[in-house]
């Protein structure tokens, strides 16, 4: 919930945001087979390619990680900010095709 980011700015916290364009988790439900209604009513893609402006709006440092190929970079950056006194947001972009294969 975007509003909760206003609370993070005053705390030592690391946030990992999984951006799958919304609703991919619902692919596990039987309604996923109803392709004609699934995307619009259950997946409801938001179309936001980046939450960078949102993070900056709340004074939170931002790093974008593009899919599974950058997971090592994410791990290294998470370790480097472990002792940081400021909040950080890492946005992991999960493409729709990657989301389908995850359990």
XYZ file of N, CA and C in Angstrom:
309
model
N 0.856 -1.165 0.000
C 0.000 0.000 0.000
C 0.903 1.228 0.000
N 0.694 2.080 -0.962
C 1.580 3.222 -1.178
C 1.624 4.152 0.032
N 0.506 4.349 0.693
C 0.468 5.235 1.846
C 1.389 4.821 2.970
N 1.656 3.533 3.089
C 2.533 3.061 4.165
C 3.979 3.507 3.960
N 4.326 3.899 2.750
C 5.685 4.387 2.505
C 5.972 5.667 3.275
N 4.931 6.417 3.601
C 5.149 7.641 4.388
C 5.669 7.296 5.782
N 5.349 6.117 6.279
C 5.854 5.671 7.587
C 7.310 5.211 7.499
N 7.701 4.711 6.345
C 9.046 4.150 6.183
C 10.134 5.203 6.207
N 9.818 6.424 5.797
C 10.864 7.435 5.641
C 11.608 7.752 6.931
N 11.006 7.476 8.075
C 11.637 7.777 9.350
C 12.233 6.552 10.032
N 12.375 5.457 9.284
C 12.864 4.212 9.888
C 13.965 3.577 9.045
N 14.728 2.766 9.706
C 15.771 1.992 9.028
C 15.104 0.726 8.511
N 14.675 0.758 7.251
C 13.926 -0.355 6.687
C 14.326 -0.558 5.234
N 14.322 -1.815 4.811
C 14.563 -2.155 3.416
C 13.306 -2.820 2.885
N 12.797 -2.295 1.805
C 11.568 -2.795 1.187
C 11.922 -3.415 -0.155
N 11.448 -4.632 -0.392
C 11.594 -5.261 -1.701
C 10.194 -5.330 -2.308
N 9.996 -4.571 -3.368
C 8.712 -4.491 -4.047
C 8.751 -5.395 -5.274
N 7.866 -6.369 -5.331
C 7.784 -7.262 -6.484
C 6.752 -6.683 -7.449
N 7.216 -6.136 -8.552
C 6.330 -5.511 -9.529
C 6.073 -6.496 -10.666
N 4.917 -7.146 -10.606
C 4.530 -8.081 -11.666
C 3.361 -7.526 -12.475
N 3.174 -6.220 -12.417
C 2.093 -5.532 -13.118
C 0.726 -5.928 -12.564
N 0.710 -6.428 -11.365
C -0.541 -6.696 -10.663
C -1.201 -8.031 -10.966
N -1.702 -8.675 -9.938
C -2.606 -9.805 -10.044
C -2.112 -11.123 -10.581
N -0.825 -11.288 -10.815
C -0.333 -12.557 -11.357
C -0.607 -13.712 -10.386
N -0.640 -13.425 -9.099
C -0.899 -14.465 -8.113
C -2.242 -15.162 -8.360
N -3.178 -14.449 -8.958
C -4.497 -15.024 -9.209
C -4.489 -16.077 -10.315
N -3.366 -16.252 -10.992
C -3.256 -17.310 -11.995
C -3.384 -18.695 -11.362
N -3.244 -18.766 -10.069
C -3.353 -20.046 -9.360
C -4.814 -20.443 -9.118
N -5.738 -19.516 -9.370
C -7.156 -19.794 -9.154
C -7.803 -20.392 -10.409
N -8.880 -21.155 -10.241
C -9.567 -21.735 -11.406
C -10.039 -20.696 -12.419
N -10.315 -19.474 -11.976
C -10.795 -18.442 -12.896
C -9.755 -18.105 -13.967
N -8.505 -18.474 -13.749
C -7.454 -18.212 -14.734
C -7.801 -18.833 -16.091
N -8.544 -19.927 -16.069
C -8.945 -20.592 -17.312
C -9.952 -19.755 -18.106
N -10.604 -18.812 -17.454
C -11.585 -17.933 -18.117
C -10.860 -16.716 -18.692
N -10.073 -16.935 -19.716
C -9.197 -15.892 -20.269
C -9.955 -14.619 -20.642
N -11.202 -14.739 -21.054
C -11.957 -13.573 -21.516
C -12.281 -12.593 -20.381
N -12.224 -13.040 -19.128
C -12.483 -12.128 -18.004
C -11.302 -11.990 -17.062
N -10.362 -12.920 -17.129
C -9.272 -12.951 -16.145
C -8.458 -11.669 -16.127
N -7.923 -11.279 -17.266
C -6.990 -10.141 -17.295
C -7.638 -8.854 -16.785
N -8.831 -8.557 -17.235
C -9.462 -7.292 -16.863
C -9.954 -7.272 -15.416
N -10.545 -8.369 -14.954
C -11.199 -8.355 -13.646
C -10.386 -8.960 -12.505
N -9.421 -9.808 -12.805
C -8.648 -10.442 -11.736
C -7.200 -9.994 -11.735
N -6.558 -10.039 -12.888
C -5.175 -9.581 -12.934
C -5.137 -8.062 -12.816
N -6.020 -7.367 -13.499
C -6.136 -5.913 -13.442
C -4.771 -5.221 -13.503
N -4.037 -5.373 -14.612
C -2.706 -4.777 -14.702
C -2.726 -3.267 -14.486
N -1.769 -2.773 -13.708
C -1.721 -1.348 -13.411
C -0.896 -0.567 -14.423
N -0.010 -1.231 -15.162
C 0.767 -0.558 -16.199
C 1.898 0.319 -15.701
N 2.205 0.267 -14.423
C 3.302 1.078 -13.875
C 4.618 0.339 -14.070
N 5.520 0.929 -14.813
C 6.799 0.292 -15.097
C 7.842 0.580 -14.038
N 7.577 1.565 -13.183
C 8.553 1.929 -12.172
C 7.869 2.640 -11.008
N 8.337 2.331 -9.826
C 7.866 3.013 -8.621
C 8.920 3.997 -8.112
N 9.835 4.380 -8.990
C 10.916 5.289 -8.596
C 10.373 6.624 -8.090
N 9.441 7.213 -8.809
C 8.882 8.512 -8.384
C 8.148 8.375 -7.055
N 7.500 7.266 -6.855
C 6.789 7.030 -5.594
C 7.775 6.976 -4.437
N 8.868 6.240 -4.613
C 9.883 6.149 -3.563
C 10.469 7.531 -3.271
N 10.802 8.250 -4.316
C 11.401 9.577 -4.128
C 10.424 10.546 -3.459
N 9.146 10.388 -3.752
C 8.135 11.240 -3.131
C 8.177 11.127 -1.611
N 8.530 9.951 -1.123
C 8.577 9.718 0.318
C 10.005 9.755 0.873
N 10.976 10.202 0.066
C 12.350 10.329 0.534
C 13.047 9.004 0.761
N 12.705 8.010 -0.021
C 13.275 6.667 0.117
C 14.194 6.405 -1.070
N 15.408 5.917 -0.801
C 16.315 5.604 -1.914
C 15.724 4.459 -2.730
N 16.050 4.426 -4.018
C 15.397 3.514 -4.951
C 16.420 2.802 -5.815
N 16.211 1.499 -6.019
C 17.017 0.704 -6.947
C 16.081 -0.213 -7.715
N 16.257 -0.245 -9.030
C 15.429 -1.116 -9.884
C 16.232 -2.357 -10.258
N 15.624 -3.521 -10.081
C 16.239 -4.806 -10.435
C 15.372 -5.417 -11.535
N 15.973 -5.702 -12.682
C 15.207 -6.182 -13.832
C 15.198 -7.703 -13.930
N 14.265 -8.316 -13.263
C 14.040 -9.750 -13.399
C 15.111 -10.610 -12.767
N 15.032 -11.870 -13.082
C 15.890 -12.868 -12.454
C 17.370 -12.684 -12.781
N 17.680 -12.057 -13.932
C 19.086 -11.916 -14.307
C 19.850 -10.998 -13.363
N 19.151 -10.127 -12.664
C 19.809 -9.205 -11.741
C 19.695 -9.627 -10.275
N 19.295 -10.855 -10.008
C 19.102 -11.288 -8.628
C 20.394 -11.243 -7.816
N 21.519 -11.541 -8.433
C 22.798 -11.451 -7.726
C 23.058 -10.005 -7.310
N 22.761 -9.074 -8.195
C 22.926 -7.649 -7.868
C 22.021 -7.272 -6.702
N 20.805 -7.780 -6.682
C 19.887 -7.502 -5.576
C 20.467 -8.027 -4.276
N 20.957 -9.245 -4.287
C 21.528 -9.834 -3.075
C 22.694 -8.996 -2.556
N 23.558 -8.558 -3.442
C 24.708 -7.750 -3.035
C 24.266 -6.399 -2.467
N 23.297 -5.779 -3.097
C 22.821 -4.473 -2.629
C 22.086 -4.586 -1.303
N 21.343 -5.672 -1.125
C 20.666 -5.875 0.159
C 21.685 -6.008 1.283
N 22.761 -6.731 1.027
C 23.810 -6.887 2.034
C 24.489 -5.547 2.319
N 24.677 -4.731 1.294
C 25.373 -3.462 1.484
C 24.540 -2.447 2.260
N 23.216 -2.572 2.222
C 22.395 -1.591 2.944
C 21.961 -2.111 4.316
N 22.492 -3.242 4.736
C 22.096 -3.839 6.016
C 22.345 -2.894 7.189
N 23.395 -2.122 7.157
C 23.690 -1.219 8.265
C 23.275 0.219 8.013
N 22.548 0.447 6.948
C 22.151 1.807 6.577
C 21.152 2.386 7.567
N 21.233 3.671 7.774
C 20.316 4.367 8.681
C 19.096 4.918 7.937
N 19.086 4.789 6.608
C 17.993 5.349 5.807
C 17.203 4.232 5.124
N 15.937 4.491 4.813
C 15.127 3.481 4.149
C 15.536 3.299 2.691
N 15.306 2.106 2.181
C 15.626 1.799 0.789
C 14.506 0.950 0.198
N 14.204 1.192 -1.070
C 13.219 0.408 -1.786
C 13.886 -0.212 -2.995
N 13.801 -1.521 -3.096
C 14.303 -2.271 -4.241
C 13.090 -2.780 -5.005
N 12.980 -2.369 -6.253
C 11.855 -2.816 -7.083
C 12.338 -3.923 -8.005
N 11.802 -5.106 -7.814
C 12.146 -6.260 -8.642
C 11.070 -6.415 -9.708
N 11.453 -6.217 -10.958
C 10.512 -6.337 -12.071
C 10.375 -7.813 -12.421
N 9.151 -8.307 -12.345
C 8.851 -9.690 -12.715
C 7.947 -9.641 -13.935
N 8.458 -10.123 -15.043
C 7.678 -10.111 -16.275
C 6.582 -11.171 -16.193
N 5.513 -10.929 -16.885
C 4.346 -11.819 -16.796
C 4.724 -13.263 -17.071
N 5.569 -13.508 -18.038
C 5.957 -14.886 -18.365
C 6.747 -15.524 -17.222
N 7.534 -14.736 -16.488
C 8.272 -15.254 -15.336
C 7.323 -15.575 -14.192
N 6.322 -14.741 -14.008
C 5.359 -14.944 -12.935
C 4.556 -16.213 -13.104
N 4.274 -16.593 -14.333
C 3.493 -17.791 -14.597
C 4.209 -19.046 -14.149
N 5.534 -19.037 -14.183
C 6.278 -20.256 -13.870
C 6.593 -20.383 -12.385
N 6.349 -19.336 -11.610
C 6.693 -19.384 -10.188
C 5.582 -20.015 -9.382
N 5.968 -20.686 -8.302
C 4.962 -21.307 -7.435
C 4.948 -20.633 -6.096
